[in-house]
Coordinates of C-alpha atoms and ligand atoms in Angstrom, one line a residue:
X13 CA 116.4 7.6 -139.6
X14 CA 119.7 8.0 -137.7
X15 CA 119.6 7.0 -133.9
X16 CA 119.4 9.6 -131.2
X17 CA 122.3 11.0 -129.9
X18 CA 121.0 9.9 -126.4
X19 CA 120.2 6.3 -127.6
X20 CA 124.4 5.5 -128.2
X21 CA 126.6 3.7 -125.9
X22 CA 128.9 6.9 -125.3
X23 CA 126.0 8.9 -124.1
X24 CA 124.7 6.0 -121.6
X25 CA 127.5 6.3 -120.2
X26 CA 127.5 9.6 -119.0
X27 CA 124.1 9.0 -118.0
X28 CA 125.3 6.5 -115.1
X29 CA 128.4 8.5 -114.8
X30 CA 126.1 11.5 -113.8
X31 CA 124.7 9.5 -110.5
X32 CA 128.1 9.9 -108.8
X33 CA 129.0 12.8 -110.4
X34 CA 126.0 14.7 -108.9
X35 CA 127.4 14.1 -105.6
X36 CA 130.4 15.2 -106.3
X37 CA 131.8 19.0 -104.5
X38 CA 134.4 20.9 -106.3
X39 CA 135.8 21.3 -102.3
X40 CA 136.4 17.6 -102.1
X41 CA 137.4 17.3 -105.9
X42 CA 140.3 19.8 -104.8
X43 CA 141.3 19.3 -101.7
X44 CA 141.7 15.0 -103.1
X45 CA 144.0 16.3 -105.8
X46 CA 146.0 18.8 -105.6
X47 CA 147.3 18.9 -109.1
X48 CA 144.3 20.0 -110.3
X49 CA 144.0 23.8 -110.8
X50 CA 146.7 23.1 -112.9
X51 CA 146.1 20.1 -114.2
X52 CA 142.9 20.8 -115.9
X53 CA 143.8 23.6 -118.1
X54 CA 144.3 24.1 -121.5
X55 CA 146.0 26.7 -123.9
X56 CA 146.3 27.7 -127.2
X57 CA 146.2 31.0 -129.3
X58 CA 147.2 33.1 -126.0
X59 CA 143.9 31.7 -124.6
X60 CA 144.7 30.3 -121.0
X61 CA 141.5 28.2 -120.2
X62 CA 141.0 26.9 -116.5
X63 CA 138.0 24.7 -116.7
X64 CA 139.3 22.9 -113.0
X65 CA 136.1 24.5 -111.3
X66 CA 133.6 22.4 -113.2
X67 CA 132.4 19.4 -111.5
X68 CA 134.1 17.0 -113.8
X69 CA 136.4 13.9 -112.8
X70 CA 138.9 12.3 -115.0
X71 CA 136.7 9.8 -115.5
X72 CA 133.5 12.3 -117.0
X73 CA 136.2 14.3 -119.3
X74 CA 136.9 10.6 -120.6
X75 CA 133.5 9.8 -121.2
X76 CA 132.8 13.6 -122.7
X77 CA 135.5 13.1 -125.4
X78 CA 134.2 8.9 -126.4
X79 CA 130.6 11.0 -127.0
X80 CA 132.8 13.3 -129.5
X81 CA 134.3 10.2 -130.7
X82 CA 130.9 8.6 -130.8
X83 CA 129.4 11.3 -132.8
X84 CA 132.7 11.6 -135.2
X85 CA 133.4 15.4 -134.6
X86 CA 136.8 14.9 -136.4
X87 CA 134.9 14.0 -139.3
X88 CA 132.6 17.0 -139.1
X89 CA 134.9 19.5 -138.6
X90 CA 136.8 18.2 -141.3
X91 CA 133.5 18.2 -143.3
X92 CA 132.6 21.6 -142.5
X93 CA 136.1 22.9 -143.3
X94 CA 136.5 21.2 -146.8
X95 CA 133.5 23.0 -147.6
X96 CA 130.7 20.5 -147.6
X97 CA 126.9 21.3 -147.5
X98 CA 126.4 20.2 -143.9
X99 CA 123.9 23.3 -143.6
X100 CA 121.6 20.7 -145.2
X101 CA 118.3 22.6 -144.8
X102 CA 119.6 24.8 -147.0
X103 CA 121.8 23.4 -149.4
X104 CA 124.9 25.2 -148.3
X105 CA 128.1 25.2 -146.9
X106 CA 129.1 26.4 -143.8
X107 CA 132.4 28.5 -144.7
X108 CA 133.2 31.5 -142.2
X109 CA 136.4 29.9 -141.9
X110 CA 137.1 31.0 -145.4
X111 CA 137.0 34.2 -144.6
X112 CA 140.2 34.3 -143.0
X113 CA 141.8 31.3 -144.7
X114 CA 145.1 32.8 -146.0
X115 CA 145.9 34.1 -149.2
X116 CA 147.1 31.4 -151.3
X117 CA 144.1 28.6 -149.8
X118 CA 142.3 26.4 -151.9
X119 CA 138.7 25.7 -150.6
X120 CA 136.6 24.4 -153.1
X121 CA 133.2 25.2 -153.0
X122 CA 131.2 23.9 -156.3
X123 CA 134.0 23.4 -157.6
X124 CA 135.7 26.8 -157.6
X125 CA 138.5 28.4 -154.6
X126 CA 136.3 30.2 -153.1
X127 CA 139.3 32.1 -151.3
X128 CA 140.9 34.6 -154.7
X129 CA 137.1 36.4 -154.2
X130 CA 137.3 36.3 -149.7
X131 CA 141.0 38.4 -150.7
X132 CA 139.7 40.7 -153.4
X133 CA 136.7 41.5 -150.9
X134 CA 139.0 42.1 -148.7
X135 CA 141.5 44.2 -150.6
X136 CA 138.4 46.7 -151.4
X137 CA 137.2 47.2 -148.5
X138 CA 140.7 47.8 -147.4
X139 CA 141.5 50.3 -149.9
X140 CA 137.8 51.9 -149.4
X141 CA 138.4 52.4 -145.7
X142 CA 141.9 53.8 -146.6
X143 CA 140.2 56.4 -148.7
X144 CA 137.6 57.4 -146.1
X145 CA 139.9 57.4 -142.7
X146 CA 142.6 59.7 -145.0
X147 CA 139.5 62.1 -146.0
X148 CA 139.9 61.2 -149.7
X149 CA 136.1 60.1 -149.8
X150 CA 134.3 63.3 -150.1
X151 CA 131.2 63.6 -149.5
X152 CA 128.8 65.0 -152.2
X153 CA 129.7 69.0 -151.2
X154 CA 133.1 68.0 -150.5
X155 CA 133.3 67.3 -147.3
X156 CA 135.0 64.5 -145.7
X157 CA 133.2 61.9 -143.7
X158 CA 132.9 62.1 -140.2
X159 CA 130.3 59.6 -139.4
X160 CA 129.5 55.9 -140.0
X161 CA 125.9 54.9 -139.5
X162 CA 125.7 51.4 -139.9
X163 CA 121.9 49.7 -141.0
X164 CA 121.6 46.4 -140.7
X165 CA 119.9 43.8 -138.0
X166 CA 120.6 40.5 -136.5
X167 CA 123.7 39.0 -137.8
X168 CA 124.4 42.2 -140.2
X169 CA 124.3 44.5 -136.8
X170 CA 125.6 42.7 -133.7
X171 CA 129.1 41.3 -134.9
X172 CA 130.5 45.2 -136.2
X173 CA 128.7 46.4 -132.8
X174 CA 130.4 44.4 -130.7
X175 CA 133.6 44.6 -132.9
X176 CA 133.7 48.5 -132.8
X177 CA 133.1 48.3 -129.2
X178 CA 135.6 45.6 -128.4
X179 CA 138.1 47.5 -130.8
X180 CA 137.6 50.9 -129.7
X181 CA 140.5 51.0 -128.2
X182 CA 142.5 50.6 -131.8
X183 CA 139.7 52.9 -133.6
X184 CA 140.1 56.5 -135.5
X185 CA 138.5 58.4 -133.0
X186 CA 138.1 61.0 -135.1
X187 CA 134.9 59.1 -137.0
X188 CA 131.9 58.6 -135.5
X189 CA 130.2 55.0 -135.6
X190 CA 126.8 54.6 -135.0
X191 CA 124.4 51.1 -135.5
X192 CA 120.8 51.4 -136.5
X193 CA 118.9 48.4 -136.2
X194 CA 115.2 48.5 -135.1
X195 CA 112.5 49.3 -136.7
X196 CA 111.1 51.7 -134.2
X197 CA 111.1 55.0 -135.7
X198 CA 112.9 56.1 -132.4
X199 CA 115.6 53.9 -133.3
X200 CA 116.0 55.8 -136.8
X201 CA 115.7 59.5 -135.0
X202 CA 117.6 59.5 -132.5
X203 CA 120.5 57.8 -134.9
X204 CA 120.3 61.0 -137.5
X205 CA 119.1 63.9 -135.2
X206 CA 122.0 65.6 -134.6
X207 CA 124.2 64.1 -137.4
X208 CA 125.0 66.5 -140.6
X209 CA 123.6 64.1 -144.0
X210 CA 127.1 66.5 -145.5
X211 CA 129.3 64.7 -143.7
X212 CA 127.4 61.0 -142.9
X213 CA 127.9 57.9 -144.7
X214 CA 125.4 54.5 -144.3
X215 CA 126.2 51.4 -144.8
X216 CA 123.3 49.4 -145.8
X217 CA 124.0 45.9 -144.7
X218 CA 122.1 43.2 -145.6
X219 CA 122.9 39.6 -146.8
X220 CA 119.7 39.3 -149.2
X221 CA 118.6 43.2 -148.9
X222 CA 115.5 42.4 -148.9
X223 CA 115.1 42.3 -144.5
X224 CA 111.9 44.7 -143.7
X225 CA 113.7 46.5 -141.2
X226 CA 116.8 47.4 -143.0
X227 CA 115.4 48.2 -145.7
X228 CA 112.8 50.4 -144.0
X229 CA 115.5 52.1 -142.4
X230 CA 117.7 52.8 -145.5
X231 CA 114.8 54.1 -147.1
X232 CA 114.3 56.9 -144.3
X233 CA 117.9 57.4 -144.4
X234 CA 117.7 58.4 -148.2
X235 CA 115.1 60.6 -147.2
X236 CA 116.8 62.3 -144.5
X237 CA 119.9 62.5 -146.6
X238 CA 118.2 63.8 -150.1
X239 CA 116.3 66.3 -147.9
X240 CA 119.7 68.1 -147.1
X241 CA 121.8 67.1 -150.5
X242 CA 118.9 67.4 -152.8
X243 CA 120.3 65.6 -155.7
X244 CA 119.7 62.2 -156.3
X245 CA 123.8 61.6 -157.0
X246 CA 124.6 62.6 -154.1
X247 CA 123.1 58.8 -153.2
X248 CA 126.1 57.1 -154.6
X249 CA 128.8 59.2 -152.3
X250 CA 126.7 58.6 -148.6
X251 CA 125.3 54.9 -149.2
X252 CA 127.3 52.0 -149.6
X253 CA 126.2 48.4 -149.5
X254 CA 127.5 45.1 -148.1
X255 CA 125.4 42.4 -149.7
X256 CA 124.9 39.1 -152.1
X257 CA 122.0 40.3 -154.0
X258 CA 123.8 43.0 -156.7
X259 CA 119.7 43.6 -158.4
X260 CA 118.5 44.8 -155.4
X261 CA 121.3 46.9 -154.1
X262 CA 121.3 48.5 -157.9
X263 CA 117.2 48.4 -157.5
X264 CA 117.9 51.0 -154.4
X265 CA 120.4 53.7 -155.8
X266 CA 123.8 52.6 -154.8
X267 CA 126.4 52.1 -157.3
X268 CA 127.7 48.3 -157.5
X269 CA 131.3 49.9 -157.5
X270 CA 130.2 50.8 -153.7
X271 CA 128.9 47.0 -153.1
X272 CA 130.9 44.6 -150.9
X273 CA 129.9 41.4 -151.5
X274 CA 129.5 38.1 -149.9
X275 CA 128.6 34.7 -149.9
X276 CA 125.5 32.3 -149.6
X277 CA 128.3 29.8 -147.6
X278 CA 128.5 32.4 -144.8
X279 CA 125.6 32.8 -142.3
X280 CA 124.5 36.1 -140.5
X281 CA 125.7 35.4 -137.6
X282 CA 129.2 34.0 -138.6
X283 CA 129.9 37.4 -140.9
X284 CA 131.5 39.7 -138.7
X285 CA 134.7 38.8 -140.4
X286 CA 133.5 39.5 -143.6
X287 CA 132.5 42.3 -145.9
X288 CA 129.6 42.2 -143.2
X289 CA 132.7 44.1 -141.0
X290 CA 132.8 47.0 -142.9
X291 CA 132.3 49.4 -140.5
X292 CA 135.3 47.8 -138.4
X293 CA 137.6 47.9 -141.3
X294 CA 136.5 51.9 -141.2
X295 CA 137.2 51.9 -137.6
X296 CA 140.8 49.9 -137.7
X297 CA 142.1 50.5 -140.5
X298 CA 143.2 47.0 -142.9
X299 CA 146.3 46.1 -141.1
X300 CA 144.2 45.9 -137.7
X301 CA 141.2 44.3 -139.4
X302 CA 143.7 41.5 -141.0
X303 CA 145.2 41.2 -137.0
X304 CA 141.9 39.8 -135.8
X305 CA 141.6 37.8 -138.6
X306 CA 144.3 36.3 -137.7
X307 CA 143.3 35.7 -134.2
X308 CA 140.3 33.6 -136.2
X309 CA 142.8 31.8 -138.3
X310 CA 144.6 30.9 -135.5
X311 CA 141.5 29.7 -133.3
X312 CA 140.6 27.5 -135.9
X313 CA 144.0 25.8 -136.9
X314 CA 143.8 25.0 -133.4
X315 CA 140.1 23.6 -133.5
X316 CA 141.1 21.5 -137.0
X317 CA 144.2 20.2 -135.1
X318 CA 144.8 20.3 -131.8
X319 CA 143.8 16.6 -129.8
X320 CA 140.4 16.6 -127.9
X321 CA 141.8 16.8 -124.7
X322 CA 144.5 20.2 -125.4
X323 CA 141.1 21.5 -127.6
X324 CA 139.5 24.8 -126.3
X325 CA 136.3 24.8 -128.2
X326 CA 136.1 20.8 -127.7
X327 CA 136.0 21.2 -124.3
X328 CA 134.1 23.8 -123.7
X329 CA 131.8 22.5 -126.1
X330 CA 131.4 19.4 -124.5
X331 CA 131.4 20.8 -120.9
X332 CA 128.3 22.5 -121.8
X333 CA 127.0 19.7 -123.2
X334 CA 127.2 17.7 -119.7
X335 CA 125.5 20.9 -118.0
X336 CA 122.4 21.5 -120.4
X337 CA 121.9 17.8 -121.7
X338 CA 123.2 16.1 -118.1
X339 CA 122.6 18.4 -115.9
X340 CA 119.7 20.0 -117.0
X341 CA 121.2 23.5 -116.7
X342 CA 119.4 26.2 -118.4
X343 CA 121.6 29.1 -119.4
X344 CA 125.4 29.9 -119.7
X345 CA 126.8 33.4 -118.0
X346 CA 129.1 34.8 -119.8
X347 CA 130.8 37.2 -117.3
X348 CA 133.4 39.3 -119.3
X349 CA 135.9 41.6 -117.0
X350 CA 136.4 43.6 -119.5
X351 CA 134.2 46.9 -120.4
X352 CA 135.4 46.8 -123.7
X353 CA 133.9 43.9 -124.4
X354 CA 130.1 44.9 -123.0
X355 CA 128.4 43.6 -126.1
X356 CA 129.5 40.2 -126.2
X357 CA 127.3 38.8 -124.4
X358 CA 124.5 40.3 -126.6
X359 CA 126.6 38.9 -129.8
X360 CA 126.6 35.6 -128.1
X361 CA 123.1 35.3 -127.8
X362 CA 122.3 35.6 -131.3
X363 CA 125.6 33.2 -132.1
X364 CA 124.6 30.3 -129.9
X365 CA 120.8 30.3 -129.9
X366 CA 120.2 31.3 -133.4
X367 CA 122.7 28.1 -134.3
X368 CA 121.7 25.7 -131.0
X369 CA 117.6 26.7 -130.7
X370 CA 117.1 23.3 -132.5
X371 CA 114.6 20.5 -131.2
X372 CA 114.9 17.9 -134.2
X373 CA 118.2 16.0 -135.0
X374 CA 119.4 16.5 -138.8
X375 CA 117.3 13.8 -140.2
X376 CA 114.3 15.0 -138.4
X377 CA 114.0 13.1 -135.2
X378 CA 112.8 15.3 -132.5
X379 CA 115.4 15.3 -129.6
X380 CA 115.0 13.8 -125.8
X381 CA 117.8 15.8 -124.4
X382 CA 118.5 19.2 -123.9
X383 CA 119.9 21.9 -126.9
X384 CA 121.2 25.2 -126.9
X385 CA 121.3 26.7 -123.8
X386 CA 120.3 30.5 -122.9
X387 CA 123.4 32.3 -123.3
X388 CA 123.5 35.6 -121.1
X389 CA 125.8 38.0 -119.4
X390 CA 127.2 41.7 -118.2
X391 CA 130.3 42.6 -118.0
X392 CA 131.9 42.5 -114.6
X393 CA 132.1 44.1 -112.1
X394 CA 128.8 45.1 -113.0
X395 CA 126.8 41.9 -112.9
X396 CA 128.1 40.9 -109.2
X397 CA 126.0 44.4 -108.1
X398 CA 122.8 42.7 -109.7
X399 CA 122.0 39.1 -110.9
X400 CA 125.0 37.2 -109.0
X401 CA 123.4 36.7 -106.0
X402 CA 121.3 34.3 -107.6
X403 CA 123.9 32.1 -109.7
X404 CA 125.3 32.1 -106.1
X405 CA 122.8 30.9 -103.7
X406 CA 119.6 30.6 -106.0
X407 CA 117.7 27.4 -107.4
X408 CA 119.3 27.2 -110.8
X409 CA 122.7 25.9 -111.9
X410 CA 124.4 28.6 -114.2
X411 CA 127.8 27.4 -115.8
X412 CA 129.8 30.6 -116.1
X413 CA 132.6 31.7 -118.3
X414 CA 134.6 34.1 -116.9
X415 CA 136.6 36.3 -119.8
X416 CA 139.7 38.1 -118.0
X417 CA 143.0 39.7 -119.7
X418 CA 146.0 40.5 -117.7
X419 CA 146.9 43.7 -119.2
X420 CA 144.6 46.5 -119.0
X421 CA 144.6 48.9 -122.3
X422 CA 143.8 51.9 -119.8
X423 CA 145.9 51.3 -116.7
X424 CA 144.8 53.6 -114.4
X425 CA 145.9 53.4 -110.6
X426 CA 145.1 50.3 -108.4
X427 CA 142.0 49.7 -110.8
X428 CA 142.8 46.6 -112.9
X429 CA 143.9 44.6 -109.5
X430 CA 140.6 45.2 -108.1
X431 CA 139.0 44.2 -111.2
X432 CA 141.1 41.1 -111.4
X433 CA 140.7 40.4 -107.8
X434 CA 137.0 40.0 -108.2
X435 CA 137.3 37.4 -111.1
X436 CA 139.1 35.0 -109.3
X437 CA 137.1 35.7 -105.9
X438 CA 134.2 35.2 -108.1
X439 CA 135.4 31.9 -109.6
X440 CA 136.6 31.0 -105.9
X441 CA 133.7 31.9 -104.2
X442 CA 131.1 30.2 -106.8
X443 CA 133.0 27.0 -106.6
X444 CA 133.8 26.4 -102.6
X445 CA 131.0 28.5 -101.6
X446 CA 131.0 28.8 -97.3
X447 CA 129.9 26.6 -95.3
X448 CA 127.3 26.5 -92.4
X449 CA 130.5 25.4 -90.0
X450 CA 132.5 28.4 -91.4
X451 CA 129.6 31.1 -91.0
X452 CA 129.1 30.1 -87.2
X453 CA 132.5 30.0 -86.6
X454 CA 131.9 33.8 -87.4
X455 CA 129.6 34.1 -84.8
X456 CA 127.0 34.5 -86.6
X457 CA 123.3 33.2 -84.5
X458 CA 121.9 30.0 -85.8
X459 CA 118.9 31.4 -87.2
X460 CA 121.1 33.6 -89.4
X461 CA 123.3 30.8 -90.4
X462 CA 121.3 28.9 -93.4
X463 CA 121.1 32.7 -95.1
X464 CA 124.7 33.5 -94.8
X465 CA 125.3 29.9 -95.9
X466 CA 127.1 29.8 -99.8
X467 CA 126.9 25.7 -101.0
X468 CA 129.7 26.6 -103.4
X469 CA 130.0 23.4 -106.3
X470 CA 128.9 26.1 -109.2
X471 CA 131.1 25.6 -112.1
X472 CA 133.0 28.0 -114.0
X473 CA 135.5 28.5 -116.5
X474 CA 138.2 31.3 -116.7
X475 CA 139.5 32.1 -119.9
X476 CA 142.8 34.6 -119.2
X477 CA 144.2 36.1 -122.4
X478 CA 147.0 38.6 -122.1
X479 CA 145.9 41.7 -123.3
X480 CA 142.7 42.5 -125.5
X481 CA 144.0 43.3 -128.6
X482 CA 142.4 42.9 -132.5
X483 CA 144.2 39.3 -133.1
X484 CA 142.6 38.5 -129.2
X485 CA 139.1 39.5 -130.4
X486 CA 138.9 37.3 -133.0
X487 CA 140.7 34.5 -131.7
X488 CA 137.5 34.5 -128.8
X489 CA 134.7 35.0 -131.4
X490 CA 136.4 32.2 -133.1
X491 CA 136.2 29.9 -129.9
X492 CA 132.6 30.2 -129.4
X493 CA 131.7 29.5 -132.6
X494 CA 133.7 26.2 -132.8
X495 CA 132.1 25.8 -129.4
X496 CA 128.8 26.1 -131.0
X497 CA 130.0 23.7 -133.9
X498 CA 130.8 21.1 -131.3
X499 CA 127.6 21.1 -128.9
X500 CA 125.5 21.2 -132.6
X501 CA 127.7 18.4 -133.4
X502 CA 127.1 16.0 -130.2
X503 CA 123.4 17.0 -130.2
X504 CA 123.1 16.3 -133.9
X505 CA 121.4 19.5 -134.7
X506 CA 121.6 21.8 -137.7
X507 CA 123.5 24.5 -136.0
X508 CA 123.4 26.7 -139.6
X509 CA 119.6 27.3 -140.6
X510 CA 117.4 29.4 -138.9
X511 CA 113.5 29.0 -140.0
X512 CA 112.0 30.8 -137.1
X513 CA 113.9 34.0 -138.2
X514 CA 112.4 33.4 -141.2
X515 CA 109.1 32.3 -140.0
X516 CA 109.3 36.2 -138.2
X517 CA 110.2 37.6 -141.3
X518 CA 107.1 36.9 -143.4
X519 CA 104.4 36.8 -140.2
X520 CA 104.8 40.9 -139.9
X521 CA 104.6 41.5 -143.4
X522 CA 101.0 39.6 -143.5
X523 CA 99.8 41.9 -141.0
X524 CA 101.7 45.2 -142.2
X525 CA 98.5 46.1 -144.6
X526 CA 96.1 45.2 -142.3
X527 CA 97.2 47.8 -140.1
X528 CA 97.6 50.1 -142.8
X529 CA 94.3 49.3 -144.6
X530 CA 92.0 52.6 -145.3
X531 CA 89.1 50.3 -144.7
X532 CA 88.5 48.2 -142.5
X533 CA 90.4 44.6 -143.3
X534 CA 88.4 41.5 -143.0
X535 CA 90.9 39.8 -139.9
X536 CA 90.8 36.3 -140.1
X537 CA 93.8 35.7 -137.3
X538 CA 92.8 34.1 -134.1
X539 CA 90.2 36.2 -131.8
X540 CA 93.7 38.0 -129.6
X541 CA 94.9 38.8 -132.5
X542 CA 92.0 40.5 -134.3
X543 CA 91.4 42.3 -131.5
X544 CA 94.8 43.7 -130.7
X545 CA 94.8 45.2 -134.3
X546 CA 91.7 46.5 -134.1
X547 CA 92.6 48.2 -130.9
X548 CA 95.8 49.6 -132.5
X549 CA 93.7 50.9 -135.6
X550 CA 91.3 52.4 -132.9
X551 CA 93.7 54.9 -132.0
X552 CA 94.2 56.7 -134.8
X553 CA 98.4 55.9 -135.0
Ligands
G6Q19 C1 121.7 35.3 -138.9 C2 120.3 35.4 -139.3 C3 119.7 36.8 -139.1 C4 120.1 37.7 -140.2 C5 119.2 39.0 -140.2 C6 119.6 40.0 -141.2 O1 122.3 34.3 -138.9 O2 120.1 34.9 -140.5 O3 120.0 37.4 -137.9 O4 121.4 38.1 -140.1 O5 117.9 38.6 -140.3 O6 119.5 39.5 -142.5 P1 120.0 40.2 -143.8 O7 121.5 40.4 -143.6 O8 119.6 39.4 -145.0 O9 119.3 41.6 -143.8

């Protein structure tokens, strides 16, 4: 079995390094260097990345990039880009970057291009959202469509949510999205209630169509839509699919024709950008869709080629990695100033702790260090009204990323200068904090002093991007997950599997007939258990 991570030289290092590091204040690291704040920045792909608040020397960014060295990232990106099973528990490999490779590409997986099939996708769903933006998709009496209700959960639900939301801006207003995801019948009814099944169409999104809630929820959907329309052929003009498993999308009434398809090489979480996006394309139209895949594209020519050092998601990565495995930092914030973008945090979660929730190396070794973090966030201002206070003078150390864009899409008066005044106050005021001298030189009594007292040294990074535009979007989605690569990478995790989603998936359907039984069932979970079913059964549902 393959040594731990934490057992090489590279990591050792950091180890000692961390003694003197620990003492280190971001107010001495910048008042003993004044190059800094401009010094320790990187960009690429309009991304302008200041990572000079984190409490990093020289010295600790050297000894970051020998542990990516030491754990050959250049050969595992290369690896996962040539198409290579690295999702080992699986037998799969890990290709979201084909999905925006350009037309023309040869990525070879079993020996076949894999990237012909990524364009035709493409091209039809294209050419499908063409028809239902211009109104040529009728309905079944003939009406256009005027809203989208999107089922699908986890990675089939929170890319095109936070997409359509990021992307509103660009959308046809004229068409209504909506995402239905739960289970919870509430979920389903207030979706439909005031929608006309005439003029709705769902897109039934699942990777294996087979996922309980989905499919639970497309089923009521039929219902609620044959209620209305009546005839069973109306099916095929309201329900389309996006899924790999053509039997069972045939098995539930929609007409193959109406299938996008995709590919066991693409996980859930990393399929915004593919047929998975459907109800993005509808929103922006295939020129706009193509601009963010571009912005991938371009993220990920950078991650392939760019030197450690000048590499966003390599440092990133790897400064994470020195808060949650050095450190011992729990979470990440990520602090978008950018309403727009208020469900990225949300689609972080599932990105980085779905992949990173991992506590045995790949050949099985159960880690010593710390994996994925908790990744969390609001969008600002928002967040400084509520949970600031503690990343400011709590307990805990919370690395944040800051997510900023010079150019608002809706200028309205003064308002974009206060937003952007409170980022870098933010980032400011995290990392130099005040100190006890300062607060008394405001008069303040001496009792009073130790509360009004900031320590400052909380690291951030800013990321400051123009403007958010489609190309923007995807270039940031595409940072995180090669940010995601890299930690999964240095902590020698499988950053592509995802058993206790599965281990979910097939725990509820045990108990679904025993809550359901006419008689009563003969429990045999442990005593809780038993008796919180019996208790629900009680009252009579
Ligand atoms: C993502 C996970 C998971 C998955 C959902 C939905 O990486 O595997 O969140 O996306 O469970 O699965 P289906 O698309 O198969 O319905």
């Amino acid at each position: 079995m393959a040594e731990l991570p934490s057992k090489r030289p590279a990591w050792a290092a950091l180890q000692s390094h961390l003694a003197s590091a620990k003492n280190l204040h971001l107010r001495d690291l910048f008042a003993g260097d004044p190059g800094r704040g401009t010094r320790m920045t990187a960009e690429a792909v309009g991304i302008y990345l200041d990572y000079s608040k984190n409490r990093v020397t020289d010295e600790t960014l050297k000894l970051l990039l020998a542990l990516a060295e030491a754990s050959d990232l250049k050969g595992r990106i290369h690896a996962m880009f040539s198409g290579e099973k690295i999702n080992i528990t699986e037998n799969r490999a890990v290709l979201h970057t084909a999905l925006r490779a350009p037309e023309g590409a040869t990525i070879t997986v079993d020996g076949k291009n894999v990237v012909p099939e990524v364009h035709a996708v493409l091209d039809a769903m294209s050419a499908f959202a063409d028809r239902v933006r211009s109104g040529a998709w009728k309905g079944f009496t003939g009406k256009p469509i005027k809203n989208v209700v999107n089922i699908g959960i986890g990675g089939s639900d929170l890319g095109p949510v936070m997409a359509n939301e990021a992307l509103r801006f660009y959308a046809k207003r004229e068409l209504n999205f909506r995402f239905l995801s739960n289970v919870d019948g509430t979920d389903f009814a207030e979706t439909v209630r005031d929608l006309d099944p005439a003029e709705t169409l769902f897109i039934v999104c699942s990777k294996t169509f087979t996922t309980q809630e989905t499919m639970t929820n497309a089923e009521s959907a039929r219902q609620w839509s044959l209620a209305t329309l009546k005839d069973k052929a109306s099916v095929a003009k309201h329900f389309v699919a996006v899924s790999t498993n053509a039997a069972e999308v045939t098995k539930f009434g929609i007409d193959t024709a109406n299938m996008f398809g995709f590919w066991d090489w693409v996980g859930g979480r990393y399929s915004m950008d593919s047929a998975v996006g459907l109800a993005t394309m509808l929103a922006l139209g295939g020129t706009q869709f193509r601009e963010m895949l571009a912005g991938f594209r371009a993220m990920d020519e950078h991650f392939r080629s760019a030197p450690f050092e000048k590499n966003l998601p390599v440092i990133m990565g790897l400064l994470s990695v020195w808060y949650g495995s050095f450190f011992g930092a729990e979470t990440v914030a990520v602090l978008p100033y950018d309403q727009y973008l208020k469900r990225f945090p949300a689609y972080l979660q599932q990105l980085t702790m779905e992949s990173n929730g991992k506590r045995v190396t790949l050949g099985g070794a159960e880690v010593d260090y710390q994996t994925g973090s908790v990744y969390w966030g609001e969008p600002g201002t928002n967040g400084q009204h509520s949970f600031y206070q503690l990343i400011h003078q709590g307990t805990k150390l919370i690395p944040c990323d800051f997510i900023a864009f010079c150019k608002s899409l809706n200028p309205v008066g003064r308002h974009h200068d206060l937003l952007m005044a409170n980022v870098f106050a933010q980032a400011e005021a995290l990392a130099f904090g005040k100190t006890a001298e300062q607060v008394k030189a405001d008069k303040v009594p001496d009792w009073l002093v130790p509360h009004k007292t900031f320590p400052g040294n909380r690291p951030s990074n800013v990321l400051l991007l123009e403007k958010l535009t489609p190309f923007a979007l995807g270039s940031l989605v595409a940072l995180y997950e090669h940010i995601v690569f890299t930690q999964g990478v240095v902590w020698d995790i499988g950053s592509f599997d995802q058993w206790g989603v599965e281990l979910g998936k097939v725990l509820a359907s045990r108990i679904v007939p025993e809550l359901e039984a006419a008689a009563e069932p003969d429990l045999k979970h442990d005593t809780s258990t038993n008796a919180l079913i019996k208790r629900y059964r009680a009252a009579g549902r």
